[in-house]
């Protein structure tokens, strides 16, 4: 593995694993059905070794390699705010899809973005150009990777995610876009 990848080891808690590799839960679920639902979930304080052991004794080294490979795949799907801005200027009719909630979209959105709804997904899958670049974004750049994987799985190979989401875009490109924080009621 390249040296720039964060280190992983069997004694790391799942909280530490997810901090180093935000896509680790998606990767573990896709390959081993770990962490995607209540029956296969894990606790933040469990170690990677404990999770692997209770899930059919998966070799920890294999799980680590898969998490790191998936991380590199996630990185290849991302586009920086600066590169996105250049692409947006070069392709004025680029498809920009917002995977946030309707409330977030109505509060602040990127110019030309459309809120991704089930109806819009069906429209794109039915009549969308699979060779055209799609850029998906969310608040901070984590949820859009799941949506991108879905589009890529349906043949939209030129799908990208805005790295850091609208929050990074606001900080790096357009400070006039208001930044916000999500607060969850307990």
Coordinates of N, CA and C in Angstrom, one line a residue:
X1 N 0.8 -1.2 0.0 CA 0.0 0.0 0.0 C 0.9 1.3 0.0
X2 N 0.4 2.3 -0.6 CA 1.2 3.6 -0.6 C 1.4 4.1 0.8
X3 N 2.5 4.8 1.1 CA 2.8 5.2 2.4 C 1.8 6.3 2.9
X4 N 1.1 7.0 2.0 CA 0.2 8.1 2.5 C -1.1 7.6 3.1
X5 N -1.3 6.3 3.0 CA -2.5 5.8 3.6 C -2.4 5.8 5.1
X6 N -3.4 6.2 5.9 CA -3.3 6.1 7.3 C -3.1 4.7 7.8
X7 N -2.3 4.5 8.9 CA -2.1 3.1 9.3 C -3.4 2.5 9.9
X8 N -3.5 1.2 9.8 CA -4.6 0.4 10.4 C -4.0 -0.8 11.1
X9 N -4.6 -1.1 12.2 CA -4.1 -2.4 12.8 C -5.3 -3.0 13.6
X10 N -5.1 -4.2 14.0 CA -6.2 -5.0 14.6 C -6.7 -4.5 15.9
X11 N -5.9 -3.7 16.6 CA -6.3 -3.2 17.9 C -7.0 -1.9 17.9
X12 N -7.1 -1.3 16.7 CA -7.8 0.0 16.6 C -9.3 -0.3 16.8
X13 N -9.9 0.7 17.5 CA -11.4 0.6 17.7 C -12.0 1.0 16.4
X14 N -13.3 0.6 16.2 CA -14.0 0.9 15.0 C -14.2 2.4 14.9
X15 N -14.3 3.1 16.0 CA -14.3 4.6 15.9 C -13.0 5.1 15.3
X16 N -11.9 4.6 15.7 CA -10.6 5.0 15.1 C -10.5 4.6 13.7
X17 N -10.9 3.5 13.3 CA -10.9 3.0 11.9 C -11.7 4.0 11.0
X18 N -13.0 4.3 11.5 CA -13.8 5.2 10.7 C -13.3 6.6 10.7
X19 N -12.6 7.0 11.7 CA -12.0 8.3 11.6 C -10.9 8.4 10.6
X20 N -10.1 7.3 10.5 CA -9.0 7.3 9.5 C -9.5 7.0 8.1
X21 N -10.5 6.2 8.0 CA -11.1 5.7 6.7 C -12.6 5.9 6.8
X22 N -13.1 7.1 6.5 CA -14.6 7.3 6.6 C -15.4 6.3 5.8
X23 N -14.9 5.8 4.7 CA -15.7 4.8 3.9 C -15.6 3.4 4.4
X24 N -14.9 3.1 5.5 CA -14.7 1.8 6.0 C -16.0 1.0 6.2
X25 N -17.0 1.6 6.8 CA -18.2 0.9 7.1 C -18.9 0.5 5.7
X26 N -18.9 1.4 4.8 CA -19.4 1.0 3.4 C -18.6 -0.1 2.8
X27 N -17.3 -0.1 3.0 CA -16.4 -1.2 2.4 C -16.7 -2.5 3.1
X28 N -16.8 -2.5 4.4 CA -17.0 -3.7 5.2 C -18.4 -4.3 4.9
X29 N -19.4 -3.4 4.7 CA -20.7 -3.9 4.4 C -20.8 -4.5 3.0
X30 N -20.2 -3.8 2.1 CA -20.2 -4.3 0.7 C -19.6 -5.7 0.5
X31 N -18.5 -5.9 1.2 CA -17.8 -7.2 1.1 C -18.2 -8.3 2.0
X32 N -18.4 -7.9 3.3 CA -18.6 -8.9 4.4 C -20.0 -8.8 5.1
X33 N -20.8 -7.8 4.7 CA -22.1 -7.6 5.3 C -21.9 -7.3 6.8
X34 N -21.0 -6.3 7.0 CA -20.7 -5.9 8.4 C -21.0 -4.4 8.5
X35 N -21.8 -4.0 9.5 CA -22.0 -2.6 9.8 C -23.1 -1.9 9.1
X36 N -23.9 -2.6 8.3 CA -24.9 -1.9 7.5 C -26.3 -1.9 8.1
X37 N -26.5 -2.7 9.1 CA -27.8 -2.8 9.7 C -27.7 -3.3 11.2
X38 N -28.7 -3.3 11.9 CA -28.7 -3.7 13.3 C -28.1 -5.1 13.6
X39 N -28.5 -6.0 12.8 CA -28.0 -7.4 13.0 C -26.5 -7.6 12.7
X40 N -25.9 -6.7 11.9 CA -24.5 -6.9 11.5 C -23.7 -5.7 12.0
X41 N -24.3 -4.9 12.9 CA -23.6 -3.7 13.3 C -22.4 -3.9 14.2
X42 N -21.8 -2.9 14.6 CA -20.7 -3.0 15.6 C -20.7 -1.7 16.5
X43 N -20.0 -1.8 17.6 CA -20.0 -0.7 18.5 C -18.7 0.1 18.3
X44 N -18.7 1.4 18.5 CA -17.6 2.2 18.2 C -16.3 1.8 19.0
X45 N -16.5 1.2 20.2 CA -15.4 0.8 21.0 C -14.8 -0.6 20.7
X46 N -15.5 -1.4 19.9 CA -15.0 -2.7 19.5 C -13.8 -2.5 18.6
X47 N -12.8 -3.4 18.8 CA -11.7 -3.4 17.9 C -12.0 -4.0 16.6
X48 N -11.2 -3.7 15.6 CA -11.3 -4.3 14.3 C -11.2 -5.8 14.4
X49 N -10.2 -6.3 15.2 CA -10.0 -7.7 15.4 C -11.3 -8.4 16.0
X50 N -11.9 -7.7 17.0 CA -13.2 -8.3 17.6 C -14.3 -8.4 16.5
X51 N -14.4 -7.4 15.7 CA -15.5 -7.4 14.7 C -15.2 -8.5 13.7
X52 N -14.0 -8.6 13.2 CA -13.6 -9.7 12.3 C -13.8 -11.0 12.9
X53 N -13.5 -11.2 14.1 CA -13.6 -12.5 14.8 C -15.1 -13.0 14.9
X54 N -15.9 -12.1 15.3 CA -17.3 -12.5 15.4 C -18.1 -12.5 14.1
X55 N -17.5 -12.1 13.0 CA -18.1 -12.2 11.7 C -17.3 -13.2 10.8
X56 N -17.5 -14.5 11.2 CA -17.0 -15.6 10.5 C -15.4 -15.6 10.5
X57 N -14.8 -15.0 11.5 CA -13.4 -15.0 11.7 C -12.6 -14.5 10.4
X58 N -13.1 -13.4 9.9 CA -12.4 -12.8 8.8 C -11.0 -12.5 9.1
X59 N -10.0 -12.9 8.3 CA -8.7 -12.5 8.6 C -8.5 -10.9 8.6
X60 N -8.0 -10.4 9.7 CA -7.9 -9.0 9.9 C -7.1 -8.3 8.8
X61 N -6.0 -9.0 8.4 CA -5.1 -8.4 7.3 C -6.0 -8.3 6.0
X62 N -6.8 -9.2 5.7 CA -7.7 -9.2 4.5 C -8.7 -8.0 4.7
X63 N -9.3 -7.8 5.8 CA -10.2 -6.7 6.0 C -9.5 -5.4 5.9
X64 N -8.3 -5.3 6.5 CA -7.5 -4.0 6.4 C -7.2 -3.7 4.9
X65 N -6.7 -4.7 4.2 CA -6.4 -4.5 2.7 C -7.7 -4.1 2.0
X66 N -8.8 -4.6 2.3 CA -10.0 -4.3 1.6 C -10.4 -2.8 1.9
X67 N -10.3 -2.4 3.2 CA -10.6 -1.1 3.6 C -9.7 -0.1 2.9
X68 N -8.4 -0.4 2.8 CA -7.5 0.5 2.1 C -7.7 0.6 0.6
X69 N -8.0 -0.6 0.0 CA -8.3 -0.6 -1.4 C -9.6 0.2 -1.7
X70 N -10.6 0.1 -0.9 CA -11.8 0.8 -1.0 C -11.6 2.3 -0.8
X71 N -10.7 2.7 0.1 CA -10.4 4.1 0.4 C -9.8 4.7 -0.9
X72 N -8.9 3.9 -1.5 CA -8.3 4.5 -2.8 C -9.3 4.6 -3.9
X73 N -10.3 3.6 -3.9 CA -11.4 3.8 -4.9 C -12.2 5.0 -4.6
X74 N -12.5 5.2 -3.4 CA -13.3 6.4 -3.0 C -12.6 7.7 -3.4
X75 N -11.3 7.7 -3.2 CA -10.5 8.9 -3.5 C -10.5 9.2 -5.0
X76 N -10.6 8.1 -5.9 CA -10.6 8.3 -7.3 C -11.9 8.8 -7.8
X77 N -13.0 8.7 -7.0 CA -14.3 9.3 -7.4 C -14.4 10.7 -7.0
X78 N -13.5 11.3 -6.2 CA -13.7 12.6 -5.7 C -13.1 13.7 -6.6
X79 N -13.7 14.8 -6.6 CA -13.2 16.0 -7.4 C -13.1 17.1 -6.4
X80 N -11.9 17.8 -6.4 CA -11.7 18.9 -5.4 C -12.6 20.1 -5.8
X81 N -12.9 20.9 -4.8 CA -13.7 22.1 -5.2 C -13.1 23.0 -6.3
X82 N -11.8 23.1 -6.3 CA -11.1 23.9 -7.4 C -11.2 23.2 -8.8
X83 N -11.0 21.9 -8.8 CA -11.2 21.2 -10.1 C -12.6 21.2 -10.5
X84 N -13.6 21.1 -9.6 CA -15.0 21.1 -9.9 C -15.3 22.5 -10.5
X85 N -14.8 23.5 -9.9 CA -15.1 24.9 -10.4 C -14.6 25.0 -11.9
X86 N -13.4 24.5 -12.1 CA -12.8 24.6 -13.5 C -13.7 23.7 -14.5
X87 N -14.1 22.6 -14.0 CA -15.0 21.7 -14.8 C -16.3 22.4 -15.1
X88 N -16.9 23.0 -14.1 CA -18.2 23.7 -14.2 C -18.1 24.9 -15.2
X89 N -16.9 25.6 -15.2 CA -16.8 26.7 -16.2 C -16.5 26.1 -17.6
X90 N -15.9 25.0 -17.7 CA -15.6 24.4 -19.0 C -16.9 23.7 -19.6
X91 N -17.7 23.2 -18.7 CA -19.0 22.5 -19.2 C -20.1 23.2 -18.5
X92 N -20.7 24.3 -19.0 CA -21.7 25.0 -18.4 C -23.0 24.2 -18.1
X93 N -23.3 23.2 -18.9 CA -24.5 22.4 -18.6 C -24.2 21.1 -17.9
X94 N -23.1 21.1 -17.1 CA -22.8 19.9 -16.3 C -23.9 19.5 -15.4
X95 N -24.1 18.3 -15.1 CA -25.2 17.8 -14.2 C -24.7 17.8 -12.8
X96 N -25.3 18.6 -11.9 CA -24.9 18.8 -10.5 C -26.1 18.3 -9.7
X97 N -25.8 17.3 -8.9 CA -26.9 16.7 -8.1 C -26.6 16.8 -6.6
X98 N -27.6 17.3 -5.9 CA -27.5 17.5 -4.5 C -28.1 16.4 -3.8
X99 N -27.4 15.6 -3.0 CA -27.9 14.4 -2.3 C -28.3 14.7 -0.8
X100 N -28.4 16.0 -0.5 CA -28.8 16.4 0.9 C -30.3 16.4 1.0
X101 N -30.8 16.8 2.2 CA -32.2 16.9 2.4 C -32.8 18.1 1.6
X102 N -34.1 18.1 1.4 CA -34.8 19.2 0.8 C -34.6 20.5 1.6
X103 N -34.6 20.4 2.9 CA -34.4 21.6 3.7 C -33.0 22.2 3.5
X104 N -32.0 21.3 3.5 CA -30.6 21.8 3.2 C -30.5 22.4 1.8
X105 N -31.1 21.8 0.8 CA -31.0 22.2 -0.5 C -31.7 23.6 -0.7
X106 N -32.9 23.8 0.0 CA -33.6 25.0 -0.1 C -32.9 26.2 0.6
X107 N -32.1 25.8 1.7 CA -31.3 26.8 2.4 C -30.1 27.3 1.7
X108 N -29.4 26.4 1.0 CA -28.2 26.8 0.3 C -27.9 25.7 -0.7
X109 N -27.5 26.1 -1.9 CA -27.2 25.1 -2.9 C -26.2 25.7 -3.9
X110 N -25.5 24.8 -4.6 CA -24.6 25.2 -5.6 C -25.3 25.7 -6.9
X111 N -24.8 26.7 -7.6 CA -25.5 27.1 -8.8 C -25.7 26.0 -9.8
X112 N -27.0 25.9 -10.2 CA -27.3 24.9 -11.2 C -27.6 23.5 -10.7
X113 N -27.5 23.3 -9.3 CA -27.7 22.0 -8.7 C -29.2 21.6 -8.7
X114 N -29.5 20.3 -8.8 CA -30.8 19.8 -8.7 C -30.8 18.9 -7.5
X115 N -31.9 19.0 -6.7 CA -32.1 18.1 -5.6 C -32.3 16.7 -6.1
X116 N -31.6 15.7 -5.6 CA -31.7 14.3 -6.1 C -32.9 13.7 -5.4
X117 N -34.0 13.5 -6.1 CA -35.2 12.8 -5.6 C -35.3 11.5 -6.4
X118 N -36.3 10.7 -5.9 CA -36.5 9.4 -6.6 C -37.0 9.6 -8.0
X119 N -37.8 10.7 -8.2 CA -38.3 11.0 -9.6 C -37.1 11.4 -10.5
X120 N -36.2 12.2 -10.0 CA -35.1 12.6 -10.8 C -34.1 11.4 -11.1
X121 N -33.9 10.5 -10.1 CA -33.1 9.3 -10.4 C -33.7 8.6 -11.5
X122 N -35.1 8.4 -11.5 CA -35.7 7.6 -12.5 C -35.6 8.3 -13.9
X123 N -35.7 9.6 -13.9 CA -35.6 10.4 -15.1 C -34.1 10.2 -15.7
X124 N -33.2 10.3 -14.8 CA -31.8 10.2 -15.3 C -31.5 8.8 -15.8
X125 N -32.0 7.8 -15.0 CA -31.7 6.4 -15.5 C -32.5 6.1 -16.8
X126 N -33.6 6.7 -17.0 CA -34.4 6.4 -18.2 C -33.8 7.2 -19.4
X127 N -33.5 8.5 -19.2 CA -33.1 9.2 -20.4 C -31.8 10.0 -20.3
X128 N -31.1 9.7 -19.2 CA -29.8 10.4 -19.0 C -28.7 9.9 -19.9
X129 N -27.8 10.8 -20.2 CA -26.6 10.4 -21.0 C -25.5 9.8 -20.1
X130 N -25.3 8.5 -20.3 CA -24.3 7.8 -19.4 C -22.9 8.2 -19.7
X131 N -22.6 9.0 -20.7 CA -21.3 9.4 -21.0 C -21.0 10.8 -20.4
X132 N -22.0 11.4 -19.9 CA -21.9 12.8 -19.4 C -21.4 12.8 -18.0
X133 N -20.6 13.8 -17.6 CA -20.2 13.8 -16.2 C -21.3 14.3 -15.3
X134 N -21.4 13.6 -14.2 CA -22.3 13.9 -13.1 C -21.5 14.3 -11.9
X135 N -21.8 15.3 -11.2 CA -21.1 15.7 -10.0 C -22.2 15.7 -8.8
X136 N -21.9 14.9 -7.8 CA -22.8 14.8 -6.7 C -22.2 15.4 -5.5
X137 N -23.0 16.1 -4.7 CA -22.4 16.6 -3.4 C -23.4 16.5 -2.3
X138 N -22.9 16.6 -1.1 CA -23.6 16.6 0.1 C -23.1 17.8 1.0
X139 N -23.3 17.6 2.3 CA -22.8 18.7 3.2 C -21.3 18.7 3.3
X140 N -20.7 17.5 3.7 CA -19.3 17.5 4.0 C -18.5 16.5 3.1
X141 N -19.2 15.8 2.2 CA -18.5 14.9 1.3 C -18.5 13.4 1.6
X142 N -19.3 13.0 2.6 CA -19.3 11.6 3.0 C -20.5 10.8 2.4
X143 N -21.7 11.4 2.4 CA -22.9 10.6 1.9 C -22.9 10.5 0.4
X144 N -22.3 11.5 -0.3 CA -22.4 11.5 -1.8 C -21.6 10.3 -2.4
X145 N -20.7 9.7 -1.6 CA -20.0 8.5 -2.2 C -20.9 7.4 -2.4
X146 N -21.8 7.2 -1.5 CA -22.8 6.1 -1.6 C -23.7 6.3 -2.9
X147 N -24.1 7.5 -3.0 CA -24.9 7.9 -4.2 C -24.1 7.7 -5.5
X148 N -22.9 8.1 -5.5 CA -22.0 7.9 -6.6 C -21.8 6.5 -7.0
X149 N -21.6 5.6 -6.0 CA -21.5 4.2 -6.3 C -22.8 3.6 -6.9
X150 N -23.9 4.1 -6.5 CA -25.2 3.7 -7.1 C -25.3 4.1 -8.6
X151 N -24.9 5.3 -8.9 CA -24.9 5.8 -10.3 C -23.9 5.0 -11.1
X152 N -22.7 4.8 -10.6 CA -21.7 4.1 -11.3 C -22.2 2.7 -11.6
X153 N -22.8 2.1 -10.6 CA -23.3 0.7 -10.7 C -24.4 0.6 -11.8
X154 N -25.0 1.7 -12.1 CA -26.0 1.8 -13.2 C -25.5 2.3 -14.5
X155 N -24.2 2.3 -14.7 CA -23.6 2.7 -15.9 C -23.1 4.1 -16.1
X156 N -23.3 4.9 -15.1 CA -22.8 6.3 -15.3 C -21.4 6.4 -14.8
X157 N -20.5 6.0 -15.6 CA -19.1 5.9 -15.3 C -18.4 7.2 -15.0
X158 N -18.9 8.3 -15.5 CA -18.3 9.6 -15.3 C -18.8 10.4 -14.1
X159 N -19.2 9.6 -13.0 CA -19.8 10.2 -11.8 C -18.7 10.6 -10.9
X160 N -18.7 11.8 -10.3 CA -17.8 12.3 -9.4 C -18.5 12.8 -8.1
X161 N -17.7 12.9 -7.0 CA -18.3 13.5 -5.8 C -17.4 14.7 -5.5
X162 N -18.1 15.7 -5.0 CA -17.4 16.9 -4.6 C -16.7 16.7 -3.2
X163 N -15.4 16.7 -3.2 CA -14.6 16.4 -2.0 C -14.9 17.5 -1.0
X164 N -15.3 17.1 0.2 CA -15.6 18.1 1.3 C -17.0 18.7 1.2
X165 N -17.8 18.3 0.1 CA -19.1 18.8 -0.1 C -19.3 20.3 -0.2
X166 N -20.5 20.8 0.0 CA -20.8 22.2 -0.2 C -20.0 23.0 0.9
X167 N -19.7 22.4 2.0 CA -19.0 23.1 3.0 C -17.6 23.5 2.5
X168 N -16.9 22.5 1.9 CA -15.5 22.8 1.4 C -15.6 23.8 0.2
X169 N -16.7 23.7 -0.6 CA -16.8 24.6 -1.7 C -17.0 26.0 -1.2
X170 N -17.8 26.2 -0.2 CA -18.0 27.5 0.4 C -16.7 28.1 1.0
X171 N -15.9 27.3 1.6 CA -14.7 27.7 2.2 C -13.6 28.1 1.1
X172 N -13.6 27.2 0.1 CA -12.5 27.4 -0.9 C -12.8 28.2 -2.1
X173 N -14.1 28.2 -2.5 CA -14.4 28.8 -3.8 C -15.4 30.0 -3.7
X174 N -16.5 29.8 -2.9 CA -17.5 30.8 -2.9 C -17.9 31.1 -1.4
X175 N -17.2 32.0 -0.7 CA -17.5 32.3 0.7 C -18.9 32.9 0.8
X176 N -19.6 33.4 -0.3 CA -20.9 33.9 -0.1 C -21.9 32.9 0.2
X177 N -21.6 31.6 -0.1 CA -22.5 30.5 0.3 C -22.5 30.3 1.8
X178 N -23.6 30.4 2.5 CA -23.6 30.3 3.9 C -23.2 28.8 4.3
X179 N -22.4 28.8 5.4 CA -22.0 27.5 5.9 C -23.0 27.2 7.1
X180 N -23.2 25.9 7.4 CA -24.1 25.5 8.4 C -23.7 24.3 9.1
X181 N -24.3 23.9 10.2 CA -24.0 22.8 11.0 C -25.3 22.0 11.3
X182 N -25.3 20.7 11.2 CA -26.5 19.9 11.4 C -26.5 19.6 12.9
X183 N -27.6 19.8 13.6 CA -27.7 19.5 15.0 C -28.9 18.5 15.0
X184 N -28.6 17.4 15.7 CA -29.5 16.3 15.8 C -30.2 16.3 17.2
X185 N -31.5 16.3 17.3 CA -32.2 16.4 18.5 C -32.1 15.0 19.2
X186 N -31.8 15.0 20.5 CA -31.7 13.8 21.3 C -33.0 13.3 21.7

